[in-house]
JSON list of C-alpha atoms in Angstrom, two decimals:
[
{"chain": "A", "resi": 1, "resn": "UNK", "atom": "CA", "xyz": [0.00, 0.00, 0.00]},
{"chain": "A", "resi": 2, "resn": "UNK", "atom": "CA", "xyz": [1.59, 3.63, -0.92]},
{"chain": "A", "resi": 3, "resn": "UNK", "atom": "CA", "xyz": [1.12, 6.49, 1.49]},
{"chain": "A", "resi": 4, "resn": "UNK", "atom": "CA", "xyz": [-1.60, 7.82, -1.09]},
{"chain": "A", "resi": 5, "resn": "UNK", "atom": "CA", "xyz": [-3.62, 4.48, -0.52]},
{"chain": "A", "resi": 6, "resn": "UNK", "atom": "CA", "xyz": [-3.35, 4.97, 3.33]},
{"chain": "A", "resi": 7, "resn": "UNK", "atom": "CA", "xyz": [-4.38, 8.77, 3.28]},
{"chain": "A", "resi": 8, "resn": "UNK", "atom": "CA", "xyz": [-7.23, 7.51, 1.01]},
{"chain": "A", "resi": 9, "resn": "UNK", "atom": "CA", "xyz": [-8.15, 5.18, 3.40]},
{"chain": "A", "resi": 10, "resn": "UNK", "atom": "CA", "xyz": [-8.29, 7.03, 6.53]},
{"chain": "A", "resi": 11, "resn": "UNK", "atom": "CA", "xyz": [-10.13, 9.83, 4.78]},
{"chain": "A", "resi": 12, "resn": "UNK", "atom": "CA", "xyz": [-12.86, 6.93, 3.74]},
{"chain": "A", "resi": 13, "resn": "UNK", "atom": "CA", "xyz": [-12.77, 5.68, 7.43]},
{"chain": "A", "resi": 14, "resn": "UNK", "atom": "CA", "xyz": [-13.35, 9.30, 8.85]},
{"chain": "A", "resi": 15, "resn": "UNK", "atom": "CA", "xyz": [-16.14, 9.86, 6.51]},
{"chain": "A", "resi": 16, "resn": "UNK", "atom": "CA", "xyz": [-17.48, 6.63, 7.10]},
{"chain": "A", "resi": 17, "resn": "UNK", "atom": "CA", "xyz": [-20.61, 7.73, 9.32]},
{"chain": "A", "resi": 18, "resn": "UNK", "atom": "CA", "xyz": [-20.94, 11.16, 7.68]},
{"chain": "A", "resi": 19, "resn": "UNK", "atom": "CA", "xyz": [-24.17, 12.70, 6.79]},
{"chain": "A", "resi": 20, "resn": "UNK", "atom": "CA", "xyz": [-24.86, 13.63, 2.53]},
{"chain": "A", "resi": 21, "resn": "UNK", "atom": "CA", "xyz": [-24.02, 16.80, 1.90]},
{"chain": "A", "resi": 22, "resn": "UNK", "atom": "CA", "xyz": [-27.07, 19.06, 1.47]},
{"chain": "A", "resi": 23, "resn": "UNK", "atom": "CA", "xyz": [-28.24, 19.51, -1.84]},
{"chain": "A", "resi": 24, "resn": "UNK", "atom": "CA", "xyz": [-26.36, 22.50, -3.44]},
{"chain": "A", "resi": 25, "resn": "UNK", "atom": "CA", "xyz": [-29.16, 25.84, -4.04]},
{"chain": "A", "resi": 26, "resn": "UNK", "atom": "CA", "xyz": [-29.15, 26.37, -8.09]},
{"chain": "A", "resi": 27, "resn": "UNK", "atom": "CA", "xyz": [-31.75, 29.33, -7.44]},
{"chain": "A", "resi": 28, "resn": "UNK", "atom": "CA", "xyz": [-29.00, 32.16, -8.10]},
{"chain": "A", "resi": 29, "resn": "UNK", "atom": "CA", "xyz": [-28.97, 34.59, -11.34]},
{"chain": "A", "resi": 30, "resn": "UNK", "atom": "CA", "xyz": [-28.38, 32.56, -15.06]},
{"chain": "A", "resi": 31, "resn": "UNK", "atom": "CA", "xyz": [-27.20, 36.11, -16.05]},
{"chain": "A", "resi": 32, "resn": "UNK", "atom": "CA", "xyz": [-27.68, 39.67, -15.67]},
{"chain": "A", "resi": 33, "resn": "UNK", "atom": "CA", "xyz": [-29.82, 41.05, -17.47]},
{"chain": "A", "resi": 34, "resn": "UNK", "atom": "CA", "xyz": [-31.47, 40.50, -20.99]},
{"chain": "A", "resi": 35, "resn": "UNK", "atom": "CA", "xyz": [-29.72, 40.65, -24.07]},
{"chain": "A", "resi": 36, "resn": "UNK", "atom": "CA", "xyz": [-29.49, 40.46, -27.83]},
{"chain": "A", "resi": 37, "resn": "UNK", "atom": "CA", "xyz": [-26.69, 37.99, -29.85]},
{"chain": "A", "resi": 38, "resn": "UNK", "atom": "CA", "xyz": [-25.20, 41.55, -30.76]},
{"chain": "A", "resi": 39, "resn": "UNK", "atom": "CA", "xyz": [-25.48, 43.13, -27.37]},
{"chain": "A", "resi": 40, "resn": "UNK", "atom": "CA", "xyz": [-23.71, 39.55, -25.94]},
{"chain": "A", "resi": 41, "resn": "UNK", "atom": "CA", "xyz": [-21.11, 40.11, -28.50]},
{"chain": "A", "resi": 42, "resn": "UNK", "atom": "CA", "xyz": [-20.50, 43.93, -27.76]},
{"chain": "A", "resi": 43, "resn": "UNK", "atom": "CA", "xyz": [-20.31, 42.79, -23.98]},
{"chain": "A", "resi": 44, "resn": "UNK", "atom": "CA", "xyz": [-18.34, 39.89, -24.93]},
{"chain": "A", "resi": 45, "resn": "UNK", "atom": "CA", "xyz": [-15.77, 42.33, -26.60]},
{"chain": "A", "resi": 46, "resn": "UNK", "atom": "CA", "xyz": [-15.58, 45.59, -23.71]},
{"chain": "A", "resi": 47, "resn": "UNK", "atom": "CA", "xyz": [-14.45, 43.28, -21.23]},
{"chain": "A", "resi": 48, "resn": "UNK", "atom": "CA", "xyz": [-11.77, 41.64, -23.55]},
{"chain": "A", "resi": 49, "resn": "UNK", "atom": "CA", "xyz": [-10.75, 45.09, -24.47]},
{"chain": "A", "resi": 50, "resn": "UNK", "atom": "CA", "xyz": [-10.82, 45.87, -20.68]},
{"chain": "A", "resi": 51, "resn": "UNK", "atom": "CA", "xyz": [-8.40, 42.99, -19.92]},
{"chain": "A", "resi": 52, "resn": "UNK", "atom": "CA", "xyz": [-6.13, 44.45, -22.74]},
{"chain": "A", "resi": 53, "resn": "UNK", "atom": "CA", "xyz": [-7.11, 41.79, -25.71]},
{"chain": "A", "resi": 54, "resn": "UNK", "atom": "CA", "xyz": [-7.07, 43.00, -29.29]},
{"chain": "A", "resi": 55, "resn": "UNK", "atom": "CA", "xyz": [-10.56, 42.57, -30.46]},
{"chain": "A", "resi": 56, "resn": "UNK", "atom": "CA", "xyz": [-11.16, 42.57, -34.30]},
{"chain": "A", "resi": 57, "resn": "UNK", "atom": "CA", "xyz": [-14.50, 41.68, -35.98]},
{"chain": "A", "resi": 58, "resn": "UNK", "atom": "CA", "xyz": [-14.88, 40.73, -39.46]},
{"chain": "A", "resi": 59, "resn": "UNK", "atom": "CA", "xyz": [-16.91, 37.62, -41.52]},
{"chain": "A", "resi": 60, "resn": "UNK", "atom": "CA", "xyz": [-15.59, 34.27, -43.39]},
{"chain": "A", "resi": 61, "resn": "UNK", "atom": "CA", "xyz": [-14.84, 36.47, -46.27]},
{"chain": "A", "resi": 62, "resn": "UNK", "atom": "CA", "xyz": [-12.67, 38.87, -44.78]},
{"chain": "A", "resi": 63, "resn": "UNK", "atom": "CA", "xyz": [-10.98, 36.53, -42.28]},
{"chain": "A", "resi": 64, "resn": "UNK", "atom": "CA", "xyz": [-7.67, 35.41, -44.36]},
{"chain": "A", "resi": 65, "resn": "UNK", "atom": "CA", "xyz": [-7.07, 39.05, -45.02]},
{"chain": "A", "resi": 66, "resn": "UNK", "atom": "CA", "xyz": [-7.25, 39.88, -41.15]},
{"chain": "A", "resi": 67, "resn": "UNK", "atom": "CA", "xyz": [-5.04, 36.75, -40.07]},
{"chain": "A", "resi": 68, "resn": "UNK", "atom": "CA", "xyz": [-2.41, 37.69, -42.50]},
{"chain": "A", "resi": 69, "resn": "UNK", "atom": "CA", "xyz": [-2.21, 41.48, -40.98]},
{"chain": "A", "resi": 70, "resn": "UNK", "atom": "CA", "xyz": [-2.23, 40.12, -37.37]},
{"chain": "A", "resi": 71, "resn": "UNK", "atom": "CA", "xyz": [0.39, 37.25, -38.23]},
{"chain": "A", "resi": 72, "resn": "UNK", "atom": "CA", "xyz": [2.55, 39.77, -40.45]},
{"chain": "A", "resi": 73, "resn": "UNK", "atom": "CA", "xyz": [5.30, 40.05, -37.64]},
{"chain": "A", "resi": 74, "resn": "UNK", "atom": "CA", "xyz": [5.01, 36.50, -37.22]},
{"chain": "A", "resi": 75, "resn": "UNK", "atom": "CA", "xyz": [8.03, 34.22, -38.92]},
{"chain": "A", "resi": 76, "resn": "UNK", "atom": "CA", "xyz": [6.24, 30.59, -37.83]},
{"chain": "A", "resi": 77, "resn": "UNK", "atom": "CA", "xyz": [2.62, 30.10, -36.90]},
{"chain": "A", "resi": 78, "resn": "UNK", "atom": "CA", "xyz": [1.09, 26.87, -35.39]},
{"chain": "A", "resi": 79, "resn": "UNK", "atom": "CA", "xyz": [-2.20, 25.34, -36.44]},
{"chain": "A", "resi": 80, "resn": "UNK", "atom": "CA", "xyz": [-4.25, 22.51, -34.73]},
{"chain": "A", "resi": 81, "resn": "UNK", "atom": "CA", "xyz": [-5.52, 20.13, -37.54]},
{"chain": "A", "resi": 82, "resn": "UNK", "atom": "CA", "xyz": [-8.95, 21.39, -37.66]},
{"chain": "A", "resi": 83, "resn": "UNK", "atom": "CA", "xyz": [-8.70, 25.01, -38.07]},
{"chain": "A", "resi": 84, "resn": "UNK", "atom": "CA", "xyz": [-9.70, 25.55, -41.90]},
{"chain": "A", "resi": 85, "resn": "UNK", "atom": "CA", "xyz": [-6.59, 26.18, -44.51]},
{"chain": "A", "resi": 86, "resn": "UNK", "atom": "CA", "xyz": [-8.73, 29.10, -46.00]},
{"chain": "A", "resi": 87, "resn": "UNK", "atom": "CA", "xyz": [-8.36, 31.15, -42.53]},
{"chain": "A", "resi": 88, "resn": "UNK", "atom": "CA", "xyz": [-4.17, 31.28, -43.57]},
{"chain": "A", "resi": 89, "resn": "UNK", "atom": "CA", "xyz": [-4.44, 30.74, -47.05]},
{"chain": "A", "resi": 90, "resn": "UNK", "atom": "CA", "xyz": [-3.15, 34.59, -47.30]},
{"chain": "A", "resi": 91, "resn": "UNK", "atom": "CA", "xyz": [-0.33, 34.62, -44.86]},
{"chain": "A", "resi": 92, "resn": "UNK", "atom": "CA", "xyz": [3.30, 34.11, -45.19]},
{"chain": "A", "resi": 93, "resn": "UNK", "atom": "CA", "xyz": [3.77, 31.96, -41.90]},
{"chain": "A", "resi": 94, "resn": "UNK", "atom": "CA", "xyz": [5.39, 28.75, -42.33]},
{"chain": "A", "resi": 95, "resn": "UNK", "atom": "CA", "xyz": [2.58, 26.62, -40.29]},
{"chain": "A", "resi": 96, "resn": "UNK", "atom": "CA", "xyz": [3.35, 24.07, -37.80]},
{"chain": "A", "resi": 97, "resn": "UNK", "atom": "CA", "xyz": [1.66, 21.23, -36.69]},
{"chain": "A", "resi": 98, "resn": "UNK", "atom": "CA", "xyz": [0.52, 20.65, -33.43]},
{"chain": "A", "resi": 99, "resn": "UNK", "atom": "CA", "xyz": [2.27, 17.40, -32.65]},
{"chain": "A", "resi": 100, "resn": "UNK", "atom": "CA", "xyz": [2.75, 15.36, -29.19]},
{"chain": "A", "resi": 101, "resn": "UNK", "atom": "CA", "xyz": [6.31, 15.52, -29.40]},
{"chain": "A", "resi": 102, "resn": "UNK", "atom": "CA", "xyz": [6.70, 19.02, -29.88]},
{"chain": "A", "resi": 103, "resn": "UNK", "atom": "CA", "xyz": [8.73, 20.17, -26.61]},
{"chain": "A", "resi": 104, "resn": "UNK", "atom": "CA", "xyz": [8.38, 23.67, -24.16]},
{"chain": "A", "resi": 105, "resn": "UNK", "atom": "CA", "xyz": [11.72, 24.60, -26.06]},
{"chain": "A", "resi": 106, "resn": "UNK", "atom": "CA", "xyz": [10.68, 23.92, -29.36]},
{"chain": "A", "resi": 107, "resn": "UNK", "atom": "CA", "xyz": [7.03, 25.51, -28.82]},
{"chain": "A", "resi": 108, "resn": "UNK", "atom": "CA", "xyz": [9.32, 28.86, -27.24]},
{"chain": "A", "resi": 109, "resn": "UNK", "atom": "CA", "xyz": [10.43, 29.19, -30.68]},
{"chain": "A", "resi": 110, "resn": "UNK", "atom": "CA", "xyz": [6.95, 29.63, -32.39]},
{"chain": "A", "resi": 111, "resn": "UNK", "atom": "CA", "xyz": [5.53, 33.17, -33.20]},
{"chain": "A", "resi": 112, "resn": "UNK", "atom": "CA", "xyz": [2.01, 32.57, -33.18]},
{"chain": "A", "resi": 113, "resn": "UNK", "atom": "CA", "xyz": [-0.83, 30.39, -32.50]},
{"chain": "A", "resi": 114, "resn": "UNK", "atom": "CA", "xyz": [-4.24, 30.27, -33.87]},
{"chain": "A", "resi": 115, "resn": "UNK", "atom": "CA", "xyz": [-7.07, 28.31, -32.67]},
{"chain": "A", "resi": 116, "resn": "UNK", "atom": "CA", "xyz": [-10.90, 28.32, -32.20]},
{"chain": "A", "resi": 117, "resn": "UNK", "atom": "CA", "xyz": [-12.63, 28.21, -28.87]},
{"chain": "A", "resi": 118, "resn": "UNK", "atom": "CA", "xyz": [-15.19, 25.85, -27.15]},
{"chain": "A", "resi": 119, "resn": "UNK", "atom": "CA", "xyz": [-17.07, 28.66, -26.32]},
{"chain": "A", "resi": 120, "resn": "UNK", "atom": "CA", "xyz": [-16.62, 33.09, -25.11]},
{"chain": "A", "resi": 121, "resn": "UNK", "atom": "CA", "xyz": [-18.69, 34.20, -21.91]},
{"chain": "A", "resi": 122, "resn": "UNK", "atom": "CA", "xyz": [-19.86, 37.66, -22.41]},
{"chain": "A", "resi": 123, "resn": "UNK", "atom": "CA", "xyz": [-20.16, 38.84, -19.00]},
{"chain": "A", "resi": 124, "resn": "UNK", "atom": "CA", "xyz": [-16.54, 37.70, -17.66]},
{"chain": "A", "resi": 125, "resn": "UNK", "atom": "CA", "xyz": [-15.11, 38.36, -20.99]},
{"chain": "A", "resi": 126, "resn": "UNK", "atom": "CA", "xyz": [-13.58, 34.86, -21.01]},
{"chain": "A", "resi": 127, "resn": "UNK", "atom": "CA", "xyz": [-12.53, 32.66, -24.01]},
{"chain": "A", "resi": 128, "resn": "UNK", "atom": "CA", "xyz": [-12.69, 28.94, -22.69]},
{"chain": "A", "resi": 129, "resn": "UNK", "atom": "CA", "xyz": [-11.10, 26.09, -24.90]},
{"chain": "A", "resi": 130, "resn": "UNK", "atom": "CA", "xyz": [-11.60, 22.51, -24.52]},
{"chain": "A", "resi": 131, "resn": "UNK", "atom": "CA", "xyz": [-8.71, 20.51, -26.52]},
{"chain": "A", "resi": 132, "resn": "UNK", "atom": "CA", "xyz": [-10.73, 20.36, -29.65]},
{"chain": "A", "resi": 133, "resn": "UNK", "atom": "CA", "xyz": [-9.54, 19.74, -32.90]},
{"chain": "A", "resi": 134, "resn": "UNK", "atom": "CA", "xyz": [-9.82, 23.46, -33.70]},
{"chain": "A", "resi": 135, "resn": "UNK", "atom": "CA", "xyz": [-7.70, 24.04, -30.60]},
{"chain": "A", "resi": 136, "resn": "UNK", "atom": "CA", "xyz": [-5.24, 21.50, -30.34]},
{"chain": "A", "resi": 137, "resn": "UNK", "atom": "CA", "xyz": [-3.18, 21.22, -26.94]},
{"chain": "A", "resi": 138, "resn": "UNK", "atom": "CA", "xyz": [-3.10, 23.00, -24.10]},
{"chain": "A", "resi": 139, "resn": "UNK", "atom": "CA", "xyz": [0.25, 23.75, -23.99]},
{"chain": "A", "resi": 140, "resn": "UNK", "atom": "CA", "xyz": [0.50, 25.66, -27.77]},
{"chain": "A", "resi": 141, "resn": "UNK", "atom": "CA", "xyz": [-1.86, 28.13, -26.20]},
{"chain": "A", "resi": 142, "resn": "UNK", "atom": "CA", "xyz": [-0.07, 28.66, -22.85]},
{"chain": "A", "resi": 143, "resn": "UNK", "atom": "CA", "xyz": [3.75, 28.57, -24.75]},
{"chain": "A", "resi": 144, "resn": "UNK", "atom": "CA", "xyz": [4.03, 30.51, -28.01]},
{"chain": "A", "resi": 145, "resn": "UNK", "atom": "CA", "xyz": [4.42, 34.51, -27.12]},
{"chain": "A", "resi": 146, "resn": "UNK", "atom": "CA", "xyz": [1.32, 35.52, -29.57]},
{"chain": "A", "resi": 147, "resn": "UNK", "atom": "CA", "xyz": [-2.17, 33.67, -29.33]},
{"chain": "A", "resi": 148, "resn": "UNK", "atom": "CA", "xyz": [-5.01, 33.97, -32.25]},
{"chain": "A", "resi": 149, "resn": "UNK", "atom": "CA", "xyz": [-8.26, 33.01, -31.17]},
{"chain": "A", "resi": 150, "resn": "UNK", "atom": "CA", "xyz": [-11.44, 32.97, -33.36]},
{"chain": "A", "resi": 151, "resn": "UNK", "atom": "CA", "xyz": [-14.83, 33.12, -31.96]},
{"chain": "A", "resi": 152, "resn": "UNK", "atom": "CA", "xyz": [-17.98, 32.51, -33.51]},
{"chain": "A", "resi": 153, "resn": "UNK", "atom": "CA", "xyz": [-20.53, 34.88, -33.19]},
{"chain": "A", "resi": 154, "resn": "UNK", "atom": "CA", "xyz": [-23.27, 34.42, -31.93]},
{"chain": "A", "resi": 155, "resn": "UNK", "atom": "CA", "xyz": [-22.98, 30.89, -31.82]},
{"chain": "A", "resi": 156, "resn": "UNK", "atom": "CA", "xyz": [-20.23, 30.68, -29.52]},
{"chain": "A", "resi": 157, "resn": "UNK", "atom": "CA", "xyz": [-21.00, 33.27, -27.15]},
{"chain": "A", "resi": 158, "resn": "UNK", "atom": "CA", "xyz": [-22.83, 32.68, -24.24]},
{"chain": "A", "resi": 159, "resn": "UNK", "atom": "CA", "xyz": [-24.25, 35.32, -21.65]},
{"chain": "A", "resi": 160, "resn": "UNK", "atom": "CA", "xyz": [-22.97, 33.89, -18.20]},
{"chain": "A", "resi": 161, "resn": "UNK", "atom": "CA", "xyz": [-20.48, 31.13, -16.52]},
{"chain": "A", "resi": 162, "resn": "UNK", "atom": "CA", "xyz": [-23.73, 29.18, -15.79]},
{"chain": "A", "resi": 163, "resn": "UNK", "atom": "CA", "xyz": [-24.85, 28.82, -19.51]},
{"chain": "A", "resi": 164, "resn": "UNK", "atom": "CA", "xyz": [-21.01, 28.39, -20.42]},
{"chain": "A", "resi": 165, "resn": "UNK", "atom": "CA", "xyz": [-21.07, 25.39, -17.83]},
{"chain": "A", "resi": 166, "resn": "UNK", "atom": "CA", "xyz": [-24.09, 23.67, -18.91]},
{"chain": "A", "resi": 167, "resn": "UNK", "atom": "CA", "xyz": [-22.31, 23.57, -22.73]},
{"chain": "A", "resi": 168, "resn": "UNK", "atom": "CA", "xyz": [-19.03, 22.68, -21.61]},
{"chain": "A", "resi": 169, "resn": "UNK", "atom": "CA", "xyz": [-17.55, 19.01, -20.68]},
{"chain": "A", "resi": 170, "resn": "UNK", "atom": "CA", "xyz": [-16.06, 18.37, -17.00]},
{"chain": "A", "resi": 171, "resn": "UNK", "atom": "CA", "xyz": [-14.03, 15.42, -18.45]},
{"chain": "A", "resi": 172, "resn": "UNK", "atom": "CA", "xyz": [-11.92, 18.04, -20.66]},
{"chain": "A", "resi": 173, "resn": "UNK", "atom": "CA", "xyz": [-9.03, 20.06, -20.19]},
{"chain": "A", "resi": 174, "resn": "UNK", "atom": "CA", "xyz": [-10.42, 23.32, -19.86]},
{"chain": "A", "resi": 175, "resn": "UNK", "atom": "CA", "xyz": [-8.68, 26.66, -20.36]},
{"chain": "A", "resi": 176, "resn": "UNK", "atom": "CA", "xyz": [-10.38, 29.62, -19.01]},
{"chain": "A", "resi": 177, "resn": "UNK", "atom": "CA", "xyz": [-8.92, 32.58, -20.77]},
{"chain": "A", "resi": 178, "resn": "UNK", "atom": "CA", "xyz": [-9.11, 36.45, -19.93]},
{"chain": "A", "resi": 179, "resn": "UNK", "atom": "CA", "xyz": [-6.84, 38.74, -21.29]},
{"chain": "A", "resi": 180, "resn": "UNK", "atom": "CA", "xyz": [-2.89, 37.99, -22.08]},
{"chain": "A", "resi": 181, "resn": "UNK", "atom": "CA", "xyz": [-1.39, 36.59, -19.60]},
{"chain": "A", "resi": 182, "resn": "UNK", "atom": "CA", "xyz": [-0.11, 39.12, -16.74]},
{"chain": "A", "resi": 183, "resn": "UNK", "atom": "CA", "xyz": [0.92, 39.41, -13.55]},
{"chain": "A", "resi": 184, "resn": "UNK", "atom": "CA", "xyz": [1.53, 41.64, -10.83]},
{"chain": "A", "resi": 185, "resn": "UNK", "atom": "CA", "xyz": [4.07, 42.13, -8.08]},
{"chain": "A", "resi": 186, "resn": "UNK", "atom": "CA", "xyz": [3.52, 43.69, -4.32]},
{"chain": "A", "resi": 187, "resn": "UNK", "atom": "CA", "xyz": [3.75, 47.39, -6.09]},
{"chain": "A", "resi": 188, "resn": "UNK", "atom": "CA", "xyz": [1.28, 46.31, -8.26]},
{"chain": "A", "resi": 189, "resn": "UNK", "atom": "CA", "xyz": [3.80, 46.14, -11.15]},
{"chain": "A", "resi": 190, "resn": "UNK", "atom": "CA", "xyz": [1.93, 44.78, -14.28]},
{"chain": "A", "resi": 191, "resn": "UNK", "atom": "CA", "xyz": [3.77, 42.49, -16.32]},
{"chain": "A", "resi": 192, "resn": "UNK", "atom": "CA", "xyz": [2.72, 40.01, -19.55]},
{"chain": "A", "resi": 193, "resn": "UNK", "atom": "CA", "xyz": [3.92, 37.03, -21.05]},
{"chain": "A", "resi": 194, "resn": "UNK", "atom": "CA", "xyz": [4.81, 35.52, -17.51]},
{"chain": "A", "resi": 195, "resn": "UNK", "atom": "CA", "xyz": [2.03, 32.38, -17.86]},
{"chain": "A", "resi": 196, "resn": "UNK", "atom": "CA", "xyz": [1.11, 32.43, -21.12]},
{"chain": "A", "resi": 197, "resn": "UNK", "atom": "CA", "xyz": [1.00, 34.56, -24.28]},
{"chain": "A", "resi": 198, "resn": "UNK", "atom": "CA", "xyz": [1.62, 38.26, -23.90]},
{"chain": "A", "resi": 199, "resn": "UNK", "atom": "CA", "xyz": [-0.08, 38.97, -26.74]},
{"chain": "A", "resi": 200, "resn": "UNK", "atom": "CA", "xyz": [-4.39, 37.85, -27.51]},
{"chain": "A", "resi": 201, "resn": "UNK", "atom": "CA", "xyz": [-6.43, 38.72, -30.46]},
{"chain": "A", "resi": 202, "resn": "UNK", "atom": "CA", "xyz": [-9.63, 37.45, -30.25]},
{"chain": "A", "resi": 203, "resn": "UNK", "atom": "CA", "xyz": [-11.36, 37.73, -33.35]},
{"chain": "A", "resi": 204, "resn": "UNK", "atom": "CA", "xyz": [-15.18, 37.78, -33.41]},
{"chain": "A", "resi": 205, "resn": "UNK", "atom": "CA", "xyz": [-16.02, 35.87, -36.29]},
{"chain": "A", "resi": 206, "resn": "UNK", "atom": "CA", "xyz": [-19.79, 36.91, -37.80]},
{"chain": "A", "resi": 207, "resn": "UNK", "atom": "CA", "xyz": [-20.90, 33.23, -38.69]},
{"chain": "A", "resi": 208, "resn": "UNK", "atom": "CA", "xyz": [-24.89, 33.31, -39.07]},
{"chain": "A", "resi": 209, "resn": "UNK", "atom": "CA", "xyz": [-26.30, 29.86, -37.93]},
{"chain": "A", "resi": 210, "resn": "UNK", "atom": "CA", "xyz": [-27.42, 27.96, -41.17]}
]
């Protein structure tokens, strides 16, 4: 038996003759206050903009043309295997894949990253991803310096953390995004790139349902 097994077990035998825990109240607020697709998306984007994420908006049409501006610094750009070739067919990138064996050193030396989302909560401003095919890994998102994200609005924006929770799957490995990644000493001393990309542009992409 390891020491976890024996913590395990005494836990179990303290617990043994506990009561259930009381049914958790669901009866707070879904969300706050009523709103359209375009208001949620408007939200969705102050509070980005407040955490200091680029924000662009644009449709299908205009998308390669906006990825090429944002990815015109950029010398290598990373691409899970579902995000559609038209979305780069216009930049000058050299893509790479989003393999298992890629390394924390050899991710360091990528310029960019651009993925899709699970899903963007307007009122928290918060891009979550889930390790889809669109998104690849966790770690190409929390490595590379510059992150891409693409959004589809509306149906990819939710009002509230409750609606986000009800789409979203437990068993995943969740990334809750807001803002770049930053940090802040004792003086309050702001500083990106420390956990994660220093740069986001989240692009709100205008998709109509079918």
């Amino acid at each position: 038996m390891t020491t976890r097994d024996r913590i395990l077990a005494r836990i179990r035998r303290a617990n043994a003759h506990a009561p259930d825990a009381p049914p958790v109240p669901r009866d707070y607020l879904r969300t706050h206050g009523t709103r359209t697709p375009a208001e949620s998306a408007d939200l969705l984007a102050a509070h980005l903009t407040e955490y200091r994420a680029k924000v662009h908006r644009t449709d299908e049409a205009g998308l390669p043309a906006l990825l090429s501006r944002l990815l015109s610094a950029s010398r290598t750009v990373l691409v899970p295997p579902a995000v559609p070739a038209h979305w780069l067919s216009r930049t000058s990138a050299t893509p790479v894949a989003d393999l298992a064996p890629s390394t924390p050193h050899s991710l360091d030396g990528v310029s960019s990253v651009v993925t899709g989302c699970a899903l963007a909560i307007a009122e928290t401003g918060t891009i979550v991803l889930d390790g889809g095919p669109d998104q690849g890994r966790r770690r190409i998102t929390l490595i590379p310096d510059h992150h891409v994200c693409v959004v589809r609005v509306p149906a990819q924006v939710v009002d509230s953390v409750p609606q986000a929770l009800e789409r979203l799957d437990p068993a995943r490995p969740l990334t809750w995004i807001s803002g770049p990644s930053a940090t802040s000493d004792i003086e309050l001393d702001r500083v990106e790139g420390v956990h994660g990309p220093r740069t986001l542009d989240v692009v709100l992409l205008d998709a109509p349902a079918q």
